[in-house]
């Protein structure tokens, strides 16, 4: 059962739902329609036409049933019946929603898998006087093949849609993560060379995929070896956070950070700065709590100045503020523009670094405080306040992932045209190792398959006593099932395998490869000629000429 629920009362709203059903977005392989990433974040005077022409719900009309709302009042809820649901299939759902009696309200859709369990599969902050777009989805994992969608307190319908999908991966990887290459071989006189042996090796990838490290890597050579064989991008677990570098006022200690930065430089890594500020009361130093506003303002400035004077230009990202949708310590003390002022100060100090908000539960699950629309509103506030170089950080601490929900949220975030990173990916340790690996693979494939995602960071540092939630290796740095998944994706599937062949009658050799840097070797007249090239995003074939 799908039920549209809300927070706030009284609330009356109208809706135009759709549910789309297809075995995969990769129509070429599965025979279904291609996945439509369309999304709207602005309220519309009139709703757009339903995606997929209504999908499975085309010509389906709701039946209105009396149900109790969250206040116990009886309201009439439209119900749409679903049949022939396929276990293991992903379904996309969307709806246009409008509230009548409130200025705005959070509307959520929940999927009831059985009589005892339901989960949220989408939400939107609906507004009065215009239509707001709700997009969600779910993985159907119930043995039943039927269900129903309930919309509480709906007064009218105009259109709806519902669609079934598998993975989007094959199509998006082919279109967004790869590009066609044609290598031309010519001699010193400019004549084409046929039959020349060509070998192509990818030496680095264009998609940043990394993991967190802790100070324990500094003294642990097996840890270093395992890490450096896989990753070129990293972030520090706790060492750079304010409560670590200034535990008491004015007593700075960057010793460990300096050592970790030396490791980064020595091994040609790039590092994210995590984090400048974290307003969670648990991680706010006691000495900050009793400060007056002017005192706290000076402390904030001192924090920025001390970090930037030491590490300006060293980090290619900065998580400026962690979890501002959940916690508001600085806003309470310094006013509603506290986070905006932090962004501006850091930008002035390091103008080429992308500055991120970093939040959890945006793609993991529905959360009344940290949802896609509240996050979008916060990002729009920053833009309106003059922040231009901003990024969207999604912490991605999962229990059981919902690929359909995750995909829908990424669609809405991508409309902002900002860099999107999964910054702290892990899976809760309550699951066994095999389950963790299964869920981790689902998350990573879904993220890599979305064209709006620019990079992925795992949260899997091995410290004394283990890892936060997800370990990739045992204490001897032998892969666990989760580590095997990383190797399968990062070192095999998402990297172009060595290509070998000969130039054709036109003196060329072509292939399609993942974006990144390549080395080309051509053997002609018993001599090896080496060249290199970079493959960036583009729809056109990349042409490379090698002179022999």
Coordinates of C-alpha atoms in Angstrom, one line a residue:
X1 CA 0.0 0.0 0.0
X2 CA 1.3 3.5 -0.8
X3 CA -0.1 6.2 1.4
X4 CA 0.5 9.9 1.0
X5 CA 0.9 11.4 4.5
X6 CA 1.8 14.8 5.7
X7 CA 3.1 16.8 8.6
X8 CA 0.9 19.7 9.8
X9 CA -2.8 20.1 10.3
X10 CA -5.3 20.9 9.0
X11 CA -4.1 20.1 5.5
X12 CA -6.1 19.7 2.4
X13 CA -4.3 19.1 -0.9
X14 CA -4.8 17.9 -4.4
X15 CA -2.6 15.5 -6.3
X16 CA -1.8 14.2 -9.7
X17 CA 0.1 11.0 -9.2
X18 CA 1.9 8.7 -11.7
X19 CA 3.6 5.4 -11.3
X20 CA 5.9 4.0 -14.0
X21 CA 6.5 0.3 -14.6
X22 CA 9.3 -1.2 -16.8
X23 CA 11.9 -3.9 -16.3
X24 CA 14.7 -1.5 -16.9
X25 CA 15.5 2.0 -18.0
X26 CA 17.8 0.4 -20.6
X27 CA 15.1 -0.2 -23.1
X28 CA 17.5 -1.7 -25.7
X29 CA 18.2 -4.6 -23.4
X30 CA 14.9 -4.9 -21.5
X31 CA 12.2 -3.8 -23.9
X32 CA 10.8 -1.1 -21.5
X33 CA 10.8 2.7 -21.8
X34 CA 14.0 4.6 -21.0
X35 CA 14.1 6.1 -17.5
X36 CA 13.1 9.7 -17.5
X37 CA 15.2 11.8 -15.0
X38 CA 12.9 14.8 -15.4
X39 CA 12.2 16.7 -12.1
X40 CA 11.0 20.1 -11.0
X41 CA 12.0 22.0 -7.9
X42 CA 10.0 25.1 -8.6
X43 CA 6.3 25.3 -7.9
X44 CA 4.2 25.4 -11.0
X45 CA 1.0 27.3 -11.7
X46 CA -0.2 24.2 -13.6
X47 CA 1.3 20.7 -13.3
X48 CA 3.3 19.2 -16.1
X49 CA 1.9 16.3 -18.1
X50 CA 2.6 12.9 -16.3
X51 CA 5.8 11.2 -17.2
X52 CA 5.5 8.2 -19.5
X53 CA 2.0 9.3 -20.4
X54 CA 0.8 7.9 -17.1
X55 CA 2.7 4.6 -17.1
X56 CA 0.9 1.7 -15.6
X57 CA -1.7 4.0 -14.1
X58 CA -3.0 5.2 -17.5
X59 CA -6.8 4.9 -17.5
X60 CA -6.7 4.0 -13.8
X61 CA -9.1 6.0 -11.7
X62 CA -8.9 6.3 -7.9
X63 CA -11.5 5.0 -5.5
X64 CA -12.1 7.2 -2.5
X65 CA -12.0 5.5 0.9
X66 CA -12.5 7.0 4.4
X67 CA -9.3 6.9 6.5
X68 CA -8.1 8.6 9.6
X69 CA -5.4 11.3 9.3
X70 CA -2.5 11.8 11.7
X71 CA -4.8 13.8 14.0
X72 CA -7.5 11.1 14.1
X73 CA -9.9 13.0 11.9
X74 CA -11.8 11.1 9.2
X75 CA -10.9 12.1 5.7
X76 CA -11.4 10.6 2.2
X77 CA -8.3 9.1 0.6
X78 CA -8.1 8.1 -3.1
X79 CA -6.8 4.6 -3.6
X80 CA -5.2 3.2 -6.7
X81 CA -4.9 -0.5 -7.1
X82 CA -1.6 -2.0 -8.4
X83 CA -1.4 -5.5 -9.9
X84 CA 1.3 -7.7 -11.3
X85 CA 4.1 -6.3 -9.2
X86 CA 7.4 -8.1 -9.8
X87 CA 9.7 -9.0 -6.9
X88 CA 13.2 -7.5 -7.3
X89 CA 11.9 -4.7 -9.6
X90 CA 12.4 -1.0 -9.1
X91 CA 9.4 1.2 -9.5
X92 CA 9.4 5.0 -10.1
X93 CA 6.6 7.1 -8.7
X94 CA 5.7 10.8 -9.0
X95 CA 2.9 13.1 -8.2
X96 CA 2.0 16.8 -8.5
X97 CA 0.8 18.1 -5.1
X98 CA -0.9 21.3 -4.0
X99 CA -2.0 22.3 -0.4
X100 CA -5.0 24.5 0.1
X101 CA -5.2 25.6 3.8
X102 CA -1.6 25.9 4.8
X103 CA 1.2 27.9 3.2
X104 CA 3.3 24.8 2.9
X105 CA 3.4 21.2 4.2
X106 CA 5.7 18.2 4.0
X107 CA 3.9 15.5 2.0
X108 CA 5.3 11.9 2.1
X109 CA 4.4 8.7 0.3
X110 CA 4.7 5.5 2.1
X111 CA 4.8 1.9 0.8
X112 CA 3.2 -0.8 2.9
X113 CA 4.9 -4.1 2.2
X114 CA 2.7 -6.1 4.6
X115 CA 0.4 -5.5 7.5
X116 CA 3.4 -4.8 9.8
X117 CA 5.9 -2.8 7.8
X118 CA 5.8 0.3 5.7
X119 CA 8.5 2.6 4.4
X120 CA 8.6 6.1 2.9
X121 CA 9.3 6.2 -0.8
X122 CA 9.2 9.9 -1.5
X123 CA 8.4 13.4 -0.2
X124 CA 7.9 17.0 -1.2
X125 CA 7.3 20.3 0.6
X126 CA 4.1 21.2 -1.1
X127 CA 3.0 24.8 -1.3
X128 CA -0.3 26.7 -1.4
X129 CA -1.6 28.1 -4.6
X130 CA 0.7 26.1 -6.9
X131 CA 1.7 22.6 -7.8
X132 CA 4.8 20.9 -6.3
X133 CA 6.5 17.9 -7.8
X134 CA 7.0 14.8 -5.7
X135 CA 9.2 12.1 -7.1
X136 CA 10.1 8.8 -5.4
X137 CA 10.5 5.1 -6.0
X138 CA 10.9 1.7 -4.4
X139 CA 12.3 -1.7 -4.8
X140 CA 9.5 -4.2 -4.6
X141 CA 10.7 -7.0 -2.3
X142 CA 7.4 -8.5 -1.2
X143 CA 6.3 -12.0 -2.3
X144 CA 2.9 -10.5 -3.1
X145 CA 2.3 -9.2 -6.6
X146 CA -0.4 -6.6 -5.8
X147 CA -0.8 -3.6 -3.6
X148 CA -2.6 -0.3 -3.6
X149 CA -1.7 3.4 -3.4
X150 CA -3.5 5.5 -0.9
X151 CA -3.5 9.3 -1.0
X152 CA -4.8 10.9 2.1
X153 CA -7.0 14.0 2.0
X154 CA -6.9 14.4 -1.7
X155 CA -9.8 16.3 -3.3
X156 CA -9.1 15.9 -7.0
X157 CA -6.9 14.2 -9.5
X158 CA -5.7 15.1 -12.9
X159 CA -2.9 12.7 -13.9
X160 CA -0.6 10.1 -12.5
X161 CA 2.1 7.8 -13.4
X162 CA 3.9 4.6 -12.2
X163 CA 6.7 2.7 -13.8
X164 CA 8.9 -0.3 -13.1
X165 CA 12.6 -0.2 -13.7
X166 CA 15.7 -2.3 -13.3
X167 CA 19.2 -0.7 -13.1
X168 CA 19.9 2.4 -15.2
X169 CA 23.6 1.5 -15.1
X170 CA 24.3 0.2 -18.6
X171 CA 22.8 3.0 -20.5
X172 CA 24.2 5.9 -18.4
X173 CA 27.6 4.4 -18.1
X174 CA 27.7 4.0 -21.9
X175 CA 26.5 7.6 -22.5
X176 CA 28.0 9.5 -19.6
X177 CA 31.0 7.7 -18.3
X178 CA 32.5 6.5 -21.6
X179 CA 33.5 8.0 -24.9
X180 CA 34.5 6.8 -28.3
X181 CA 38.1 7.1 -29.3
X182 CA 39.7 6.8 -32.8
X183 CA 43.5 6.4 -32.9
X184 CA 45.1 7.3 -36.3
X185 CA 48.6 6.1 -37.0
X186 CA 50.6 8.0 -39.7
X187 CA 54.3 7.9 -40.7
X188 CA 56.6 10.9 -40.8
X189 CA 55.4 11.8 -44.3
X190 CA 51.8 11.8 -43.2
X191 CA 50.8 8.6 -44.9
X192 CA 48.4 6.3 -43.1
X193 CA 49.9 3.1 -41.6
X194 CA 47.9 -0.1 -41.8
X195 CA 48.5 -3.2 -39.8
X196 CA 50.4 -1.5 -37.0
X197 CA 50.0 -3.1 -33.6
X198 CA 48.2 -0.8 -31.1
X199 CA 48.1 -1.3 -27.3
X200 CA 46.0 1.1 -25.1
X201 CA 46.2 1.2 -21.3
X202 CA 44.1 3.4 -19.0
X203 CA 46.4 4.8 -16.4
X204 CA 43.9 6.8 -14.4
X205 CA 40.1 7.4 -14.3
X206 CA 38.3 10.7 -14.6
X207 CA 35.6 9.7 -12.0
X208 CA 37.0 10.4 -8.4
X209 CA 36.3 7.4 -6.2
X210 CA 38.1 7.3 -2.9
X211 CA 37.8 6.5 0.8
X212 CA 38.4 8.1 4.1
X213 CA 41.7 7.5 6.0
X214 CA 42.6 7.9 9.6
X215 CA 45.9 8.6 11.3
X216 CA 46.5 4.8 11.7
X217 CA 47.5 4.7 8.0
X218 CA 50.7 6.7 8.8
X219 CA 52.4 3.9 10.7
X220 CA 50.9 1.0 8.8
X221 CA 52.6 -0.1 5.6
X222 CA 50.2 -2.9 4.7
X223 CA 47.3 -0.3 5.1
X224 CA 49.2 2.1 2.8
X225 CA 49.8 -0.5 0.2
X226 CA 46.2 -1.7 0.1
X227 CA 44.9 1.9 0.0
X228 CA 47.3 3.2 -2.7
X229 CA 46.7 0.3 -5.0
X230 CA 43.1 1.4 -5.3
X231 CA 42.5 5.1 -4.5
X232 CA 43.7 8.5 -5.6
X233 CA 41.1 10.5 -3.6
X234 CA 40.7 10.7 0.1
X235 CA 39.4 12.6 3.1
X236 CA 40.4 12.6 6.8
X237 CA 38.1 10.9 9.3
X238 CA 38.3 13.1 12.4
X239 CA 41.7 14.7 12.4
X240 CA 40.8 18.0 10.7
X241 CA 37.6 18.7 12.7
X242 CA 37.6 21.7 14.9
X243 CA 37.2 19.8 18.2
X244 CA 40.4 17.9 17.3
X245 CA 42.6 20.8 16.1
X246 CA 41.5 23.3 18.9
X247 CA 40.2 21.3 21.9
X248 CA 40.8 24.4 24.1
X249 CA 40.6 28.0 23.1
X250 CA 43.7 29.2 21.2
X251 CA 45.5 25.8 21.7
X252 CA 46.0 24.7 18.1
X253 CA 47.4 21.3 17.2
X254 CA 47.8 20.4 13.6
X255 CA 50.6 17.8 14.1
X256 CA 48.6 14.8 12.8
X257 CA 47.0 16.8 10.0
X258 CA 50.4 17.9 8.8
X259 CA 51.6 14.2 8.8
X260 CA 48.5 13.1 6.8
X261 CA 48.9 16.0 4.4
X262 CA 52.5 14.9 3.9
X263 CA 51.2 11.4 3.0
X264 CA 48.7 13.0 0.6
X265 CA 51.4 15.0 -1.2
X266 CA 54.0 12.2 -1.3
X267 CA 51.5 9.9 -3.1
X268 CA 49.9 12.4 -5.5
X269 CA 46.5 12.2 -3.9
X270 CA 43.8 14.7 -3.8
X271 CA 41.9 15.4 -0.6
X272 CA 38.6 16.8 0.5
X273 CA 38.6 19.1 3.5
X274 CA 36.3 17.7 6.2
X275 CA 35.0 19.6 7.9
X276 CA 35.4 23.3 8.8
X277 CA 32.3 23.5 11.1
X278 CA 29.9 20.9 12.6
X279 CA 27.0 22.4 14.6
X280 CA 26.0 19.1 16.2
X281 CA 26.0 19.8 20.0
X282 CA 27.8 16.6 20.6
X283 CA 30.8 17.8 18.6
X284 CA 30.8 21.5 19.7
X285 CA 33.5 22.2 22.2
X286 CA 32.2 23.1 25.6
X287 CA 34.1 26.4 25.6
X288 CA 32.2 27.6 22.5
X289 CA 28.7 27.0 24.1
X290 CA 28.8 29.9 26.6
X291 CA 30.3 32.5 24.3
X292 CA 28.5 35.7 23.4
X293 CA 27.8 36.3 19.8
X294 CA 30.8 38.6 19.2
X295 CA 33.1 36.1 21.0
X296 CA 31.8 33.2 18.9
X297 CA 32.1 35.3 15.7
X298 CA 35.8 35.9 16.6
X299 CA 36.3 32.2 17.3
X300 CA 34.8 31.3 13.9
X301 CA 37.1 33.7 12.1
X302 CA 40.1 32.4 14.0
X303 CA 39.2 28.8 13.0
X304 CA 39.0 29.8 9.3
X305 CA 42.2 31.9 9.5
X306 CA 44.2 29.2 11.3
X307 CA 43.2 26.5 8.8
X308 CA 43.5 28.5 5.7
X309 CA 46.9 30.0 6.7
X310 CA 48.2 26.5 6.9
X311 CA 46.3 24.6 4.1
X312 CA 45.1 27.2 1.6
X313 CA 44.8 25.4 -1.9
X314 CA 45.6 22.0 -0.4
X315 CA 42.0 20.7 -0.4
X316 CA 40.0 20.6 -3.6
X317 CA 36.7 20.5 -1.6
X318 CA 35.7 21.9 1.8
X319 CA 32.7 20.7 3.8
X320 CA 32.0 24.1 5.1
X321 CA 29.2 23.1 7.5
X322 CA 28.1 19.6 8.4
X323 CA 24.4 18.7 8.9
X324 CA 23.0 22.2 9.0
X325 CA 19.5 20.9 8.3
X326 CA 19.7 18.8 11.5
X327 CA 21.6 21.2 13.8
X328 CA 21.6 25.0 14.1
X329 CA 24.1 25.9 16.9
X330 CA 25.7 28.7 14.8
X331 CA 22.4 30.1 13.5
X332 CA 21.0 30.3 17.0
X333 CA 24.1 32.2 18.2
X334 CA 25.0 34.3 15.1
X335 CA 21.7 34.6 13.2
X336 CA 20.2 33.1 10.1
X337 CA 23.1 34.0 7.8
X338 CA 25.8 32.3 9.9
X339 CA 26.4 29.5 7.4
X340 CA 26.3 31.9 4.4
X341 CA 29.0 34.1 6.1
X342 CA 31.2 31.0 6.7
X343 CA 31.0 30.2 2.9
X344 CA 31.9 33.8 2.0
X345 CA 34.9 33.9 4.4
X346 CA 36.3 30.6 3.2
X347 CA 35.7 31.5 -0.5
X348 CA 37.7 34.7 0.0
X349 CA 40.6 32.7 1.5
X350 CA 40.5 29.9 -1.1
X351 CA 38.6 31.1 -4.1
X352 CA 39.2 28.0 -6.3
X353 CA 38.0 25.4 -3.9
X354 CA 34.5 24.0 -4.2
X355 CA 32.5 24.6 -1.0
X356 CA 30.0 22.0 0.2
X357 CA 27.1 21.5 2.5
X358 CA 27.2 18.0 3.8
X359 CA 24.1 16.3 5.0
X360 CA 22.7 12.8 5.9
X361 CA 19.4 11.1 5.2
X362 CA 18.8 13.0 1.9
X363 CA 19.2 9.9 -0.2
X364 CA 19.2 7.3 2.6
X365 CA 15.6 7.6 3.7
X366 CA 12.8 10.0 4.3
X367 CA 13.5 12.5 7.1
X368 CA 11.2 15.4 8.1
X369 CA 14.1 17.7 8.8
X370 CA 16.6 16.6 6.2
X371 CA 14.7 16.0 2.9
X372 CA 15.5 16.8 -0.6
X373 CA 13.3 19.9 -0.7
X374 CA 14.7 21.4 2.5
X375 CA 18.2 20.8 1.2
X376 CA 17.4 22.4 -2.2
X377 CA 15.9 25.4 -0.4
X378 CA 19.1 25.8 1.7
X379 CA 21.3 25.6 -1.4
X380 CA 19.1 28.2 -3.1
X381 CA 19.5 30.5 -0.1
X382 CA 23.3 30.2 -0.4
X383 CA 23.1 31.0 -4.1
X384 CA 20.8 34.0 -3.5
X385 CA 23.3 35.2 -0.9
X386 CA 26.1 35.2 -3.4
X387 CA 27.7 31.8 -3.1
X388 CA 28.8 30.7 -6.6
X389 CA 31.2 27.7 -6.1
X390 CA 29.0 25.4 -4.1
X391 CA 28.6 21.6 -4.0
X392 CA 26.0 19.1 -2.7
X393 CA 27.4 16.6 -0.2
X394 CA 25.3 13.5 0.5
X395 CA 26.8 11.6 3.4
X396 CA 25.1 8.3 2.4
X397 CA 25.1 6.3 5.7
X398 CA 22.7 3.6 4.7
X399 CA 20.9 0.7 6.4
X400 CA 19.0 -0.9 3.6
X401 CA 19.2 1.2 0.4
X402 CA 16.2 2.0 -1.7
X403 CA 17.5 2.5 -5.3
X404 CA 14.2 3.9 -6.6
X405 CA 14.1 6.6 -3.9
X406 CA 17.8 7.3 -4.2
X407 CA 17.4 7.8 -8.0
X408 CA 14.5 10.1 -7.7
X409 CA 16.2 12.3 -5.1
X410 CA 19.3 12.6 -7.3
X411 CA 17.1 13.6 -10.2
X412 CA 15.7 16.6 -8.2
X413 CA 19.1 17.6 -6.9
X414 CA 20.6 17.5 -10.4
X415 CA 18.2 20.2 -11.5
X416 CA 20.4 22.7 -9.5
X417 CA 23.4 22.0 -11.9
X418 CA 25.8 21.8 -8.9
X419 CA 28.4 19.1 -8.2
X420 CA 26.9 16.2 -6.4
X421 CA 29.1 13.9 -4.3
X422 CA 28.4 10.9 -2.1
X423 CA 30.8 11.9 0.7
X424 CA 30.6 9.2 3.4
X425 CA 29.2 6.0 1.9
X426 CA 28.8 3.0 4.3
X427 CA 26.3 0.4 5.3
X428 CA 25.2 -0.2 8.8
X429 CA 27.1 -3.0 10.7
X430 CA 23.8 -4.6 11.9
X431 CA 24.0 -6.5 8.6
X432 CA 26.2 -9.5 8.0
X433 CA 29.3 -9.1 5.8
X434 CA 27.6 -10.6 2.7
X435 CA 24.5 -8.3 3.2
X436 CA 26.7 -5.3 3.6
X437 CA 28.5 -6.1 0.3
X438 CA 25.2 -6.6 -1.5
X439 CA 23.8 -3.3 -0.3
X440 CA 27.1 -1.4 -0.9
X441 CA 27.1 -2.6 -4.5
X442 CA 23.5 -1.4 -5.0
X443 CA 24.4 2.1 -3.6
X444 CA 27.6 2.4 -5.7
X445 CA 26.0 1.2 -8.9
X446 CA 23.1 3.6 -8.5
X447 CA 25.4 6.5 -7.8
X448 CA 27.8 5.8 -10.6
X449 CA 24.9 5.4 -13.0
X450 CA 23.5 8.9 -12.3
X451 CA 25.0 11.5 -14.6
X452 CA 24.6 14.2 -11.9
X453 CA 27.0 12.4 -9.5
X454 CA 30.5 13.7 -9.8
X455 CA 32.3 11.6 -7.2
X456 CA 32.1 9.0 -4.5
X457 CA 33.8 8.7 -1.1
X458 CA 33.6 5.7 1.1
X459 CA 33.5 6.0 4.9
X460 CA 35.6 2.9 5.7
X461 CA 38.8 4.0 7.5
X462 CA 40.3 1.2 9.5
X463 CA 41.3 2.6 12.9
X464 CA 42.2 1.0 16.2
X465 CA 39.2 -1.2 17.0
X466 CA 37.8 -1.5 13.5
X467 CA 35.7 0.8 11.3
X468 CA 32.8 3.2 11.9
X469 CA 30.3 0.9 10.2
X470 CA 31.7 -0.7 7.1
X471 CA 35.2 -2.3 6.8
X472 CA 36.6 -3.2 3.5
X473 CA 39.3 -5.5 4.9
X474 CA 40.2 -7.5 7.9
X475 CA 42.9 -6.4 10.3
X476 CA 45.5 -8.0 8.1
X477 CA 44.2 -6.0 5.1
X478 CA 42.8 -9.0 3.3
X479 CA 39.6 -8.1 1.5
X480 CA 36.2 -8.7 3.1
X481 CA 33.2 -9.2 0.8
X482 CA 32.8 -5.4 0.7
X483 CA 36.4 -5.0 -0.4
X484 CA 35.8 -7.5 -3.2
X485 CA 32.9 -5.4 -4.4
X486 CA 35.2 -2.3 -4.6
X487 CA 37.9 -4.3 -6.5
X488 CA 35.2 -5.6 -8.9
X489 CA 33.8 -2.2 -9.7
X490 CA 36.8 0.1 -9.4
X491 CA 39.6 -2.1 -10.8
X492 CA 37.6 -4.1 -13.4
X493 CA 34.1 -2.9 -14.4
X494 CA 34.7 0.9 -14.2
X495 CA 38.1 0.9 -15.8
X496 CA 38.9 0.2 -19.5
X497 CA 40.6 -3.1 -19.9
X498 CA 43.8 -3.2 -21.9
X499 CA 43.0 -2.8 -25.6
X500 CA 45.0 -4.5 -28.3
X501 CA 44.5 -4.6 -32.0
X502 CA 45.9 -3.4 -35.4
X503 CA 45.1 -0.4 -37.5
X504 CA 42.6 -1.0 -40.2
X505 CA 42.7 -0.2 -43.9
X506 CA 42.2 3.5 -43.0
X507 CA 45.2 3.5 -40.6
X508 CA 43.0 3.7 -37.5
X509 CA 42.0 1.7 -34.4
X510 CA 38.9 2.6 -32.4
X511 CA 37.4 1.7 -29.1
X512 CA 35.1 3.1 -26.4
X513 CA 36.6 3.7 -23.0
X514 CA 36.0 5.2 -19.6
X515 CA 36.9 8.8 -19.1
X516 CA 40.5 9.4 -17.9
X517 CA 44.1 9.3 -18.9
X518 CA 45.5 6.8 -21.4
X519 CA 48.9 5.6 -22.7
X520 CA 49.1 4.4 -26.3
X521 CA 51.9 2.1 -27.7
X522 CA 52.2 1.5 -31.4
X523 CA 54.7 -1.0 -32.8
X524 CA 55.8 -0.3 -36.4
X525 CA 59.0 -1.6 -38.1
X526 CA 60.0 -3.3 -34.9
X527 CA 60.0 0.0 -33.0
X528 CA 57.7 1.1 -30.2
X529 CA 56.2 4.6 -30.4
X530 CA 54.5 5.9 -27.2
X531 CA 51.9 8.6 -26.8
X532 CA 49.3 9.6 -24.3
X533 CA 46.0 11.4 -24.2
X534 CA 43.2 12.4 -21.8
X535 CA 39.6 11.4 -22.4
X536 CA 37.1 13.9 -21.0
X537 CA 33.3 14.2 -21.3
X538 CA 31.9 14.8 -24.7
X539 CA 29.5 13.3 -27.2
X540 CA 31.9 13.5 -30.2
X541 CA 34.5 10.8 -30.9
X542 CA 37.9 11.7 -29.6
X543 CA 40.5 11.6 -32.4
X544 CA 44.2 10.9 -31.5
X545 CA 47.1 10.9 -34.0
X546 CA 50.3 8.9 -33.3
X547 CA 53.3 9.6 -35.6
X548 CA 55.7 6.7 -36.2

